XYZ file of C-alpha atoms in Angstrom:
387
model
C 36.259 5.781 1.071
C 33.546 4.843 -1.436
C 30.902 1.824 0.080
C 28.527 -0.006 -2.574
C 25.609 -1.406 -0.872
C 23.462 -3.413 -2.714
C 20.060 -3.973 -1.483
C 16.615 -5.737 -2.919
C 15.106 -2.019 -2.417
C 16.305 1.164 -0.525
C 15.613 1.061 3.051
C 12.216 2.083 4.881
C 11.988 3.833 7.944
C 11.616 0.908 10.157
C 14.602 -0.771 8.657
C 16.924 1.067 11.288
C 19.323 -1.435 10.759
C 20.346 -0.727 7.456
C 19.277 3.500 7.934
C 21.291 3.340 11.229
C 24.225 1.955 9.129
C 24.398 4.161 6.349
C 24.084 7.415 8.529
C 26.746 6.517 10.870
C 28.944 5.678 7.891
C 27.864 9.164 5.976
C 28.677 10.438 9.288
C 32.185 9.292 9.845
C 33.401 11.019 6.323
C 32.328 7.892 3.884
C 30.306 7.768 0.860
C 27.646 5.295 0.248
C 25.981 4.322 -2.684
C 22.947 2.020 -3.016
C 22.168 -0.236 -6.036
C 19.067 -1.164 -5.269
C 16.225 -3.490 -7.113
C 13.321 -1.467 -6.287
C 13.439 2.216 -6.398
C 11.600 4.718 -4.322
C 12.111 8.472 -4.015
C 11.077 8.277 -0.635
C 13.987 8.079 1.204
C 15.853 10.075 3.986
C 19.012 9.266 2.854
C 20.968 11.554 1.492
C 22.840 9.211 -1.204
C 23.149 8.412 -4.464
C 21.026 5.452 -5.247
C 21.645 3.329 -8.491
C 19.183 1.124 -9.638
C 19.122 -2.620 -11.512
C 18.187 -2.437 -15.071
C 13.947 -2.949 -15.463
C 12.112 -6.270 -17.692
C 8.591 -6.126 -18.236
C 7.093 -9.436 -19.842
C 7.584 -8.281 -23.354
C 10.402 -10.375 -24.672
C 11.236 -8.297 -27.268
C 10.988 -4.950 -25.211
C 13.608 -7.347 -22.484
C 16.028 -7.953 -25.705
C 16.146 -4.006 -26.528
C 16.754 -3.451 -22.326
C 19.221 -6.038 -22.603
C 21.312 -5.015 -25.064
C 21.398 -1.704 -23.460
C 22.900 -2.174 -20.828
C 25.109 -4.830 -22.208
C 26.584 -1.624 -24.729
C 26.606 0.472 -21.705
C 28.637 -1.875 -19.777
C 31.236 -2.395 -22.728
C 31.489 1.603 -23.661
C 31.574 3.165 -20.134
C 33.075 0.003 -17.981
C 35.049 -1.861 -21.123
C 37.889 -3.072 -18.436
C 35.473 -4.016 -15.515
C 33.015 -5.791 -18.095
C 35.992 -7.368 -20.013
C 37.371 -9.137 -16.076
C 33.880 -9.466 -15.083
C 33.249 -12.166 -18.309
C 36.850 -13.672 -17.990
C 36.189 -14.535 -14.093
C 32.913 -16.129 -14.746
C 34.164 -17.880 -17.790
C 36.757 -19.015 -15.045
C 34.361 -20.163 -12.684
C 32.394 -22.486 -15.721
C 29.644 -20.249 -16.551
C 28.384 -20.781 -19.722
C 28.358 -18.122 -22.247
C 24.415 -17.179 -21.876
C 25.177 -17.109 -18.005
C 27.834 -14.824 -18.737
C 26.310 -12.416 -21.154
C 23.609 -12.311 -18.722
C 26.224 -11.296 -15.789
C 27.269 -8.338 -17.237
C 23.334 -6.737 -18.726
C 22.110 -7.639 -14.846
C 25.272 -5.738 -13.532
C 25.713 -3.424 -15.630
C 24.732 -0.730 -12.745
C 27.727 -1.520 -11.290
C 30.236 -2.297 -13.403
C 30.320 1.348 -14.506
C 31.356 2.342 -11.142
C 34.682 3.267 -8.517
C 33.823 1.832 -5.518
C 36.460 0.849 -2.071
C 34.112 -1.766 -1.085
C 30.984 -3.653 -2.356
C 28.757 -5.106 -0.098
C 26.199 -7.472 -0.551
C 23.321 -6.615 2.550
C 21.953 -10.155 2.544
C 23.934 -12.912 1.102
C 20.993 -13.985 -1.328
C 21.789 -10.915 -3.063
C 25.208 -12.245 -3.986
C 24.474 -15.034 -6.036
C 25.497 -14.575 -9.671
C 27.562 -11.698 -8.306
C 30.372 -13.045 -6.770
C 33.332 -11.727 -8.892
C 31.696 -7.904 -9.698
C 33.648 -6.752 -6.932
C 36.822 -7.980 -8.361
C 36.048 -7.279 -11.601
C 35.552 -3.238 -10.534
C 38.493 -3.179 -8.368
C 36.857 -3.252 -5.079
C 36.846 -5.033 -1.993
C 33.594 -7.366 -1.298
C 31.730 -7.847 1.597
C 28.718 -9.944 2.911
C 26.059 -9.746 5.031
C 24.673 -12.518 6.554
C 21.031 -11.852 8.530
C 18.678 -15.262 8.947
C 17.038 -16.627 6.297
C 19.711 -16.067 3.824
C 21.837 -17.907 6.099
C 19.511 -21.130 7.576
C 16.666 -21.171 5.562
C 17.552 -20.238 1.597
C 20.254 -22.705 1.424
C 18.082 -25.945 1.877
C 15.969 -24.855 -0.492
C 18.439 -24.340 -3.055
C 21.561 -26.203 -1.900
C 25.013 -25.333 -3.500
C 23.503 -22.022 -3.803
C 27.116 -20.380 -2.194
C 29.129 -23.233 -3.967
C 31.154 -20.013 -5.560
C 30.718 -17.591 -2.978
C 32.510 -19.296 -0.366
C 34.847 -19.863 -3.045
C 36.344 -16.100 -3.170
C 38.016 -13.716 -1.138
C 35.107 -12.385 0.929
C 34.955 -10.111 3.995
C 31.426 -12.031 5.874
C 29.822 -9.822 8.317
C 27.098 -11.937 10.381
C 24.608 -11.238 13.533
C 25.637 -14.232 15.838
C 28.444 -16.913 16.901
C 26.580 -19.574 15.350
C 26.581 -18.071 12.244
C 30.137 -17.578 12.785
C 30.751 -21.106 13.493
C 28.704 -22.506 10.467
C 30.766 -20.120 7.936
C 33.807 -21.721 9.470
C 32.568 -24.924 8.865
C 32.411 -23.862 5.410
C 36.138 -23.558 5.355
C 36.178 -19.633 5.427
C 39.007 -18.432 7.843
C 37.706 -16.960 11.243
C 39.528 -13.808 10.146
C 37.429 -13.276 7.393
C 34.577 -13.155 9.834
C 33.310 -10.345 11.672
C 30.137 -10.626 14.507
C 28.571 -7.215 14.208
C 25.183 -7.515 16.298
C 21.795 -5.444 15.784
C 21.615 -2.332 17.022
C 19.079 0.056 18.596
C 18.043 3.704 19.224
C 18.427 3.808 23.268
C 17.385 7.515 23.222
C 14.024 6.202 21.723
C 13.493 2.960 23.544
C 14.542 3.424 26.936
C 13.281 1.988 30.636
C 9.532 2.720 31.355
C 8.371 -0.540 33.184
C 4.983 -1.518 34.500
C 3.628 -4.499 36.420
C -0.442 -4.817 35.673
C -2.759 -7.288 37.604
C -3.417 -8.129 34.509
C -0.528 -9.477 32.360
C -0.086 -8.238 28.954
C 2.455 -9.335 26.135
C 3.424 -8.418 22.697
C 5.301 -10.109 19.680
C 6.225 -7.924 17.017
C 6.984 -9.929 13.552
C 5.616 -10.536 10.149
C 3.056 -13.124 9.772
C 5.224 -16.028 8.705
C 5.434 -19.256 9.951
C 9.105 -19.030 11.288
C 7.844 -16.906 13.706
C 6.457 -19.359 15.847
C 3.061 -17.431 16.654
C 0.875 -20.362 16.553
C 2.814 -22.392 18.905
C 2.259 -19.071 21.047
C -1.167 -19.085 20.648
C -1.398 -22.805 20.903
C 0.375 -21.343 24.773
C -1.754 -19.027 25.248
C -5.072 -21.681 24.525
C -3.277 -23.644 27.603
C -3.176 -21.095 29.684
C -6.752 -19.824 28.957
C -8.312 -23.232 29.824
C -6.573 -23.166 33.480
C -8.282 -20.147 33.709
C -4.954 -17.762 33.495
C -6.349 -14.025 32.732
C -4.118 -11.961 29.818
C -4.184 -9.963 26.645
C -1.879 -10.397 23.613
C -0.985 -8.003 21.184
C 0.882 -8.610 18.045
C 2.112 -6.273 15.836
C 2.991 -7.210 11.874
C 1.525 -8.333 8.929
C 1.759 -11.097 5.801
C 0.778 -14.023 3.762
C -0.377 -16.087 7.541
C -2.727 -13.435 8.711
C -5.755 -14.840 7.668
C -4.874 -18.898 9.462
C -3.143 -16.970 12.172
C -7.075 -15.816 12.836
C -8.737 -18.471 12.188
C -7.095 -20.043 14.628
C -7.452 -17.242 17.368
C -11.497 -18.289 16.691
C -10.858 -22.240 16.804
C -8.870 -21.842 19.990
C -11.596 -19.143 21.447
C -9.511 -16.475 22.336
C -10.969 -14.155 20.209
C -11.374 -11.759 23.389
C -7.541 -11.771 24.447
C -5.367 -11.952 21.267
C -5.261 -9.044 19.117
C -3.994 -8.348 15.246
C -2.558 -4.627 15.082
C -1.044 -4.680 11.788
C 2.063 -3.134 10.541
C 2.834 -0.158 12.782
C 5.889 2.901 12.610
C 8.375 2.542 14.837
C 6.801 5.545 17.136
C 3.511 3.184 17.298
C 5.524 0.083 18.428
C 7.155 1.818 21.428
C 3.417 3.186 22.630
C 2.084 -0.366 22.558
C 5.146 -1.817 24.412
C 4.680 0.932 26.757
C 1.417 -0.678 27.931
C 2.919 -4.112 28.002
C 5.001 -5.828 30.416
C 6.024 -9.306 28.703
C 7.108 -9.953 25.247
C 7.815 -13.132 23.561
C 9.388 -14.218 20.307
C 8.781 -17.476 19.809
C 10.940 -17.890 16.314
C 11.581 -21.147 14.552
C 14.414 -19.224 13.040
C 15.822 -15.849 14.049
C 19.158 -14.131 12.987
C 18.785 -11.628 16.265
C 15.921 -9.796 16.126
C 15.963 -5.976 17.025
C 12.405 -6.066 18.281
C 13.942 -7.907 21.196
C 16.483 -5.579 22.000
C 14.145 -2.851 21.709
C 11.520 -4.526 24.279
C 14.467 -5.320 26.905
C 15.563 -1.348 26.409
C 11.799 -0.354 27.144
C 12.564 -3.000 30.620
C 9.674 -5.529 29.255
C 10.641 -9.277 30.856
C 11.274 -11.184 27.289
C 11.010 -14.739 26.491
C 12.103 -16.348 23.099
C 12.680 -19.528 22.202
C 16.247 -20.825 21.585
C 16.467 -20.214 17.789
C 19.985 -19.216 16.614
C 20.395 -15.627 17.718
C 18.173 -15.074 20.172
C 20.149 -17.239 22.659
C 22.390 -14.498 22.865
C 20.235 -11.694 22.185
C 18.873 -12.661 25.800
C 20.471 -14.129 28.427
C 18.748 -17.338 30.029
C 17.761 -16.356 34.031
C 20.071 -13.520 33.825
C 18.199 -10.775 30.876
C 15.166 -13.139 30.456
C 14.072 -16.528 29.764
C 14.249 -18.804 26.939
C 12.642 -21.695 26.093
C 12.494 -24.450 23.700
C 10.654 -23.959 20.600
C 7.792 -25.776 19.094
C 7.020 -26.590 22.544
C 3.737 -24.984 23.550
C 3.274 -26.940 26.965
C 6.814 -25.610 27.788
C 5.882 -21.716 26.699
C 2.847 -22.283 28.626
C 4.407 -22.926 31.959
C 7.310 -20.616 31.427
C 4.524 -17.552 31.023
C 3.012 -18.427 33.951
C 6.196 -19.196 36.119
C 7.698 -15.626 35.060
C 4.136 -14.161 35.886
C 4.734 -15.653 39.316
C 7.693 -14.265 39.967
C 8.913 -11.660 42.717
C 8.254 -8.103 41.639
C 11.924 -7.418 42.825
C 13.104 -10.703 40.638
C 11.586 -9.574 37.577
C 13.195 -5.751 38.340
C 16.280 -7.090 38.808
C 16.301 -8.774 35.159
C 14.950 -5.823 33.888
C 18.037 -4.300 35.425
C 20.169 -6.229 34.292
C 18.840 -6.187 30.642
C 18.874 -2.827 30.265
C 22.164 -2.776 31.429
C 23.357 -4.801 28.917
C 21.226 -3.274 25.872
C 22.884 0.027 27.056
C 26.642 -1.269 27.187
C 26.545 -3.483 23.736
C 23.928 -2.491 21.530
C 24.070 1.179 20.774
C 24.247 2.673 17.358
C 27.458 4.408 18.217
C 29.468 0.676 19.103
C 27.841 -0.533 15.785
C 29.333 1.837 13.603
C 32.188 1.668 15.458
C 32.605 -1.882 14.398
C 31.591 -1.556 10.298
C 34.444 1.186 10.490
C 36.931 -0.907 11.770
C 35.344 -3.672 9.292
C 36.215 -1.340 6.367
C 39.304 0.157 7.401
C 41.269 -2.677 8.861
């Protein structure tokens, strides 16, 4: 069996959730190909990788490009390209739109694939009948912010997706439940959580007079971070002693320190930057709480990673992370946008029994080790191809 996965580029080393994926599908006897955006040679996959065709801002440089790969298309892919055109023309494209179908697809109209699979459901749009038109099965990934956030900024945007026969893979049951209120059968719909490496992050606990917690997460605003530091400036003023690490980078760096120096805690909240995964499990091995305080979260492996490593999590109660942990019974979770309320959860977990906190860790752990393993996910996205 021959997968297509199309992806915006192909897959760093941290992305273990795509790199998990493919191996375990290379693995069980399958061939993967990647049609990626971006290119880059350095990769540890061993697959073929296909890229989209490449405009520059020279118009007339992008009309050369263009007709290209529009000639390529028609000469090595004549019946793919031909029902590619037809199905848009069906679906009230007009005839620039359609033209401009086949040049951007041309990548992967020329090829035999079982299955093509769109990694995050952003990366469908304008594609949704290439899989038809090649004779293959499609598939969908949703992950977070192609799911919640994307479509209000561009409603209709999956007016034709949701249209077509699609095979939707998502993260949660909420995301489940919102694709069925799109009117897509609940067979069509397969939960496939996050997975992690539990022979790299595994149970090394530590209590510390003084606490210590971590975030990992880019430096975005759906993260949350400054309602945790907005927390954190609470619990400073009643005089609570801590440290708190966070581990990322991006466009809110620079007001995510500011206000570190308005709210004075300059001395406890630290900026590590991006880090390999290796890095990450050395700093969660000196911490003992971690929070994600998300606005927005599909899952979030760095959460099942920290529960593996037996740190006592609390996240707020965006979308997946409600069942990524378990309320009282794997960790806490709290409200969002509610500093006050993050405030007094940190210092009521704090608080707790040694023995209360072990046995969430326990219980955690448990759970990361019995539903969460790379082994169960492939598992699952072989059963989601084969049956």
């Amino acid at each position: 069996m021959k997968i297509g996965l199309v992806l915006p580029s192909v897959p760093a080393y941290s992305e273990t959730f795509f790199t998990s994926k493919i191996k375990g599908l290379q693995a069980n006897g399958l061939e993967v190909v990647l049609f990626v955006n971006h290119f880059s040679s350095k990769t540890s996959l061993h697959c073929n990788v296909v890229s989209s065709p490449k405009f520059s801002k020279n118009k007339l440089k992008n009309s050369f490009i263009s007709l290209h790969c529009f000639l390529k298309a028609l000469f090595l892919g004549y019946a793919s390209t031909r029902k590619l055109y037809l199905l848009d023309k069906k679906d009230n494209l007009s005839f620039a739109k359609r033209i401009k179908s086949i040049v951007i697809n041309s990548h992967i109209l020329t090829q035999k694939l079982d299955w093509l699979h769109f990694g995050f459901g952003t990366m469908a749009i304008n594609r949704e009948n290439v899989a038809e038109a090649i004779g293959a099965k499609m598939g969908v990934s949703f992950r977070g912010f192609d799911h919640y956030v994307y479509p209000l900024k561009n409603v209709g945007c999956y007016k034709i997706l949701f249209s077509k026969k699609v095979k939707y893979h998502v993260l949660s049951e909420g995301m489940k439940s919102d694709l069925m209120n799109q009117l897509i059968p609940e067979e069509n719909i397969i939960k496939i959580t996050p997975a992690i490496d539990t022979n790299l992050f595994f149970n090394e606990n530590s209590f510390e007079n003084m606490p210590t917690f971590l975030t990992v997460a880019r430096l975005h605003w759906i993260k949350g971070l400054d309602y945790i530091l907005e927390a954190f400036s609470i619990l400073n003023k009643r005089g609570f002693d801590f440290q708190y690490k966070i581990i990322g980078d991006g466009a809110e760096k620079e007001r995510l320190q500011f206000l570190v120096h308005q709210l004075e805690l300059n001395n406890k909240v630290h900026f590590l930057g991006k880090l390999e995964q290796d890095e990450v499990k050395q700093e969660l091995l000196k911490t003992s709480y971690y929070i994600q305080y998300s606005h927005q979260e599909g899952f979030c492996n760095a959460v099942l990673e920290a529960q593996a490593m037996g740190k006592v999590c609390i996240v707020s109660d965006a979308d997946g992370l409600i069942e990524n942990v378990l309320d009282k019974k794997t960790g806490f979770v709290v409200p969002k946008r509610n500093p006050e309320a993050l405030a007094n959860k940190i210092e009521a977990v704090f608080n707790l029994n040694r023995d209360v906190k072990e046995f969430l860790i326990e219980k955690a752990v448990e759970r990361i080790k019995s539903n969460f393993t790379f082994e169960k996910q492939i598992n699952q996205f072989m059963d989601f191809y084969t049956k």
